[in-house]
PDB file of C-alpha atoms in Angstrom:
ATOM      1  CA  UNK E 208       0.998   2.623  22.174  1.00  0.00           C
ATOM      2  CA  UNK E 209       2.911  -0.776  21.996  1.00  0.00           C
ATOM      3  CA  UNK E 210      -0.217  -2.291  24.788  1.00  0.00           C
ATOM      4  CA  UNK E 211      -3.220  -0.455  22.104  1.00  0.00           C
ATOM      5  CA  UNK E 212      -1.580  -2.123  18.755  1.00  0.00           C
ATOM      6  CA  UNK E 213      -0.613  -5.662  20.269  1.00  0.00           C
ATOM      7  CA  UNK E 214      -2.159  -8.397  19.028  1.00  0.00           C
ATOM      8  CA  UNK E 215      -2.761 -10.164  21.880  1.00  0.00           C
ATOM      9  CA  UNK E 216      -6.164 -11.521  22.919  1.00  0.00           C
ATOM     10  CA  UNK E 217      -7.693 -11.165  19.174  1.00  0.00           C
ATOM     11  CA  UNK E 218      -6.369  -7.421  20.186  1.00  0.00           C
ATOM     12  CA  UNK E 219      -8.180  -6.894  22.347  1.00  0.00           C
ATOM     13  CA  UNK E 220      -7.222  -3.193  23.774  1.00  0.00           C
ATOM     14  CA  UNK E 221      -7.905  -1.624  20.302  1.00  0.00           C
ATOM     15  CA  UNK E 222     -11.241  -2.896  19.397  1.00  0.00           C
ATOM     16  CA  UNK E 223     -11.591  -1.303  22.930  1.00  0.00           C
ATOM     17  CA  UNK E 224     -10.733   1.918  22.439  1.00  0.00           C
ATOM     18  CA  UNK E 225     -12.132   1.673  18.956  1.00  0.00           C
ATOM     19  CA  UNK E 226     -15.097   0.979  20.577  1.00  0.00           C
ATOM     20  CA  UNK E 227     -14.821   3.657  22.773  1.00  0.00           C
ATOM     21  CA  UNK E 228     -13.476   6.436  20.370  1.00  0.00           C
ATOM     22  CA  UNK E 229     -16.252   8.995  18.400  1.00  0.00           C
ATOM     23  CA  UNK E 230     -15.611  11.025  15.410  1.00  0.00           C
ATOM     24  CA  UNK E 231     -12.971  10.514  13.913  1.00  0.00           C
ATOM     25  CA  UNK E 232     -10.979   7.634  14.108  1.00  0.00           C
ATOM     26  CA  UNK E 233      -7.499   6.163  11.571  1.00  0.00           C
ATOM     27  CA  UNK E 234      -8.336   1.985  11.500  1.00  0.00           C
ATOM     28  CA  UNK E 235      -6.040  -0.588  11.482  1.00  0.00           C
ATOM     29  CA  UNK E 236      -7.262  -1.637   8.415  1.00  0.00           C
ATOM     30  CA  UNK E 237      -5.193  -5.306   9.227  1.00  0.00           C
ATOM     31  CA  UNK E 238      -8.084  -6.015  11.927  1.00  0.00           C
ATOM     32  CA  UNK E 239     -10.993  -4.849  10.005  1.00  0.00           C
ATOM     33  CA  UNK E 240      -9.815  -6.971   7.284  1.00  0.00           C
ATOM     34  CA  UNK E 241      -9.399 -10.099   9.201  1.00  0.00           C
ATOM     35  CA  UNK E 242     -12.788  -9.904  11.224  1.00  0.00           C
ATOM     36  CA  UNK E 243     -13.983  -9.812   7.185  1.00  0.00           C
ATOM     37  CA  UNK E 244     -11.990 -12.796   6.113  1.00  0.00           C
ATOM     38  CA  UNK E 245     -13.474 -14.740   9.449  1.00  0.00           C
ATOM     39  CA  UNK E 246     -17.009 -13.556   8.759  1.00  0.00           C
ATOM     40  CA  UNK E 247     -16.779 -14.479   5.516  1.00  0.00           C
ATOM     41  CA  UNK E 248     -15.156 -17.732   6.195  1.00  0.00           C
ATOM     42  CA  UNK E 249     -17.645 -18.850   9.697  1.00  0.00           C
ATOM     43  CA  UNK E 250     -20.855 -17.978   7.571  1.00  0.00           C
ATOM     44  CA  UNK E 251     -22.577 -20.508   5.123  1.00  0.00           C
ATOM     45  CA  UNK E 252     -23.246 -18.779   1.478  1.00  0.00           C
ATOM     46  CA  UNK E 253     -26.272 -20.027   1.276  1.00  0.00           C
ATOM     47  CA  UNK E 254     -29.117 -21.716   4.050  1.00  0.00           C
ATOM     48  CA  UNK E 255     -29.769 -25.598   4.573  1.00  0.00           C
ATOM     49  CA  UNK E 256     -33.220 -24.657   2.501  1.00  0.00           C
ATOM     50  CA  UNK E 257     -30.839 -23.358  -0.537  1.00  0.00           C
ATOM     51  CA  UNK E 258     -31.704 -19.800  -0.203  1.00  0.00           C
ATOM     52  CA  UNK E 259     -28.775 -17.057   0.499  1.00  0.00           C
ATOM     53  CA  UNK E 260     -27.812 -16.663   3.614  1.00  0.00           C
ATOM     54  CA  UNK E 261     -28.923 -12.787   3.815  1.00  0.00           C
ATOM     55  CA  UNK E 262     -27.293 -12.172   7.384  1.00  0.00           C
ATOM     56  CA  UNK E 263     -24.529 -13.287   6.251  1.00  0.00           C
ATOM     57  CA  UNK E 264     -24.545 -10.082   3.078  1.00  0.00           C
ATOM     58  CA  UNK E 265     -25.984  -8.380   6.619  1.00  0.00           C
ATOM     59  CA  UNK E 266     -23.005  -8.023   8.381  1.00  0.00           C
ATOM     60  CA  UNK E 267     -20.387  -8.409   5.699  1.00  0.00           C
ATOM     61  CA  UNK E 268     -22.108  -4.526   5.018  1.00  0.00           C
ATOM     62  CA  UNK E 269     -22.125  -3.117   8.290  1.00  0.00           C
ATOM     63  CA  UNK E 270     -18.382  -3.782   8.868  1.00  0.00           C
ATOM     64  CA  UNK E 271     -17.380  -1.996   5.789  1.00  0.00           C
ATOM     65  CA  UNK E 272     -20.277   0.516   5.802  1.00  0.00           C
ATOM     66  CA  UNK E 273     -17.899   1.788   9.089  1.00  0.00           C
ATOM     67  CA  UNK E 274     -15.098   1.650   7.372  1.00  0.00           C
ATOM     68  CA  UNK E 275     -16.665   3.754   4.359  1.00  0.00           C
ATOM     69  CA  UNK E 276     -18.158   5.816   6.572  1.00  0.00           C
ATOM     70  CA  UNK E 277     -15.008   6.863   8.494  1.00  0.00           C
ATOM     71  CA  UNK E 278     -13.798   8.217   5.348  1.00  0.00           C
ATOM     72  CA  UNK E 279     -16.846  11.608   5.626  1.00  0.00           C
ATOM     73  CA  UNK E 280     -15.407  12.778   8.970  1.00  0.00           C
ATOM     74  CA  UNK E 281     -13.022  15.118   9.093  1.00  0.00           C
ATOM     75  CA  UNK E 282      -9.912  14.904  11.215  1.00  0.00           C
ATOM     76  CA  UNK E 283     -10.313  17.438  13.835  1.00  0.00           C
ATOM     77  CA  UNK E 284      -7.122  19.913  12.628  1.00  0.00           C
ATOM     78  CA  UNK E 285      -6.161  21.786  10.089  1.00  0.00           C
ATOM     79  CA  UNK E 286      -4.009  20.747   6.938  1.00  0.00           C
ATOM     80  CA  UNK E 287      -0.174  22.545   6.252  1.00  0.00           C
ATOM     81  CA  UNK E 288      -1.664  24.161   3.262  1.00  0.00           C
ATOM     82  CA  UNK E 289       2.400  24.921   2.083  1.00  0.00           C
ATOM     83  CA  UNK E 290       2.999  21.118   2.980  1.00  0.00           C
ATOM     84  CA  UNK E 291      -0.825  20.141   0.796  1.00  0.00           C
ATOM     85  CA  UNK E 292       0.817  22.090  -2.246  1.00  0.00           C
ATOM     86  CA  UNK E 293       3.747  20.739  -2.612  1.00  0.00           C
ATOM     87  CA  UNK E 294       2.392  17.122  -2.246  1.00  0.00           C
ATOM     88  CA  UNK E 295       0.027  17.946  -5.175  1.00  0.00           C
ATOM     89  CA  UNK E 296       3.240  19.332  -7.307  1.00  0.00           C
ATOM     90  CA  UNK E 297       5.149  16.369  -6.616  1.00  0.00           C
ATOM     91  CA  UNK E 298       2.648  14.240  -7.374  1.00  0.00           C
ATOM     92  CA  UNK E 299       2.144  15.997 -10.567  1.00  0.00           C
ATOM     93  CA  UNK E 300       5.780  15.772 -11.947  1.00  0.00           C
ATOM     94  CA  UNK E 301       6.056  13.204 -14.805  1.00  0.00           C
ATOM     95  CA  UNK E 302       9.355  12.260 -15.181  1.00  0.00           C
ATOM     96  CA  UNK E 303      10.387   9.843 -18.344  1.00  0.00           C
ATOM     97  CA  UNK E 304      12.747   6.228 -17.645  1.00  0.00           C
ATOM     98  CA  UNK E 305      15.708   8.160 -18.646  1.00  0.00           C
ATOM     99  CA  UNK E 306      14.758  11.703 -17.421  1.00  0.00           C
ATOM    100  CA  UNK E 307      14.738   9.712 -13.873  1.00  0.00           C
ATOM    101  CA  UNK E 308      17.537   7.382 -15.322  1.00  0.00           C
ATOM    102  CA  UNK E 309      19.473  10.821 -16.113  1.00  0.00           C
ATOM    103  CA  UNK E 310      19.062  12.464 -12.834  1.00  0.00           C
ATOM    104  CA  UNK E 311      20.088   9.927 -10.725  1.00  0.00           C
ATOM    105  CA  UNK E 312      23.367  10.333 -12.204  1.00  0.00           C
ATOM    106  CA  UNK E 313      23.150  14.173 -11.518  1.00  0.00           C
ATOM    107  CA  UNK E 314      22.215  13.252  -7.568  1.00  0.00           C
ATOM    108  CA  UNK E 315      24.428  10.256  -7.669  1.00  0.00           C
ATOM    109  CA  UNK E 316      26.844  10.511  -9.956  1.00  0.00           C
ATOM    110  CA  UNK E 317      29.223   7.284 -10.482  1.00  0.00           C
ATOM    111  CA  UNK E 318      32.973   7.445  -9.053  1.00  0.00           C
ATOM    112  CA  UNK E 319      34.021   5.396 -12.103  1.00  0.00           C
ATOM    113  CA  UNK E 320      33.326   4.839 -15.315  1.00  0.00           C
ATOM    114  CA  UNK E 321      32.532   1.881 -17.206  1.00  0.00           C
ATOM    115  CA  UNK E 322      33.462  -0.291 -19.499  1.00  0.00           C
ATOM    116  CA  UNK E 323      32.996   1.638 -23.030  1.00  0.00           C
ATOM    117  CA  UNK E 324      32.112  -0.542 -25.497  1.00  0.00           C
ATOM    118  CA  UNK E 325      33.433  -0.398 -29.643  1.00  0.00           C
ATOM    119  CA  UNK E 326      31.507  -1.970 -31.956  1.00  0.00           C
ATOM    120  CA  UNK E 327      32.931  -4.676 -34.058  1.00  0.00           C
ATOM    121  CA  UNK E 328      35.078  -5.764 -31.533  1.00  0.00           C
ATOM    122  CA  UNK E 329      33.208  -7.915 -29.304  1.00  0.00           C
ATOM    123  CA  UNK E 330      32.209  -9.762 -31.994  1.00  0.00           C
ATOM    124  CA  UNK E 331      35.493 -10.905 -33.467  1.00  0.00           C
ATOM    125  CA  UNK E 332      36.782 -13.871 -32.672  1.00  0.00           C
ATOM    126  CA  UNK E 333      39.908 -13.752 -29.706  1.00  0.00           C
ATOM    127  CA  UNK E 334      42.880 -15.169 -30.524  1.00  0.00           C
ATOM    128  CA  UNK E 335      42.451 -18.545 -28.373  1.00  0.00           C
ATOM    129  CA  UNK E 336      39.097 -19.080 -31.525  1.00  0.00           C
ATOM    130  CA  UNK E 337      41.686 -18.197 -34.814  1.00  0.00           C
ATOM    131  CA  UNK E 338      44.414 -20.526 -33.883  1.00  0.00           C
ATOM    132  CA  UNK E 339      42.997 -23.419 -32.253  1.00  0.00           C
TER     133      UNK E 339
END
């Protein structure tokens, strides 16, 4: 796996394996993003005669379209219905910030108490300040 994902020779091992794969693939988006950026930077937006560089647009479209088409191929395995249900439920749960705070304390209570603020005392000047 390390060899396949090695960045040597511009991800040559990954590109070769990716090209040979048919059906379901999981792309390394960073490699494809790098390709898109390189293509965008390498080709001019306009030709010498001032016309839009349609070849650049077509090349960018082909790269993006390939990634979009990957989403249409189903993985060759069945989903674990219990796991999908659990994840769906956990994503549907919504907690307020206060509820998360309370859940945090319930799970990991503090060993010591924070100092209690007493109303009025923190605003009063200290003895050192009053005797100056």
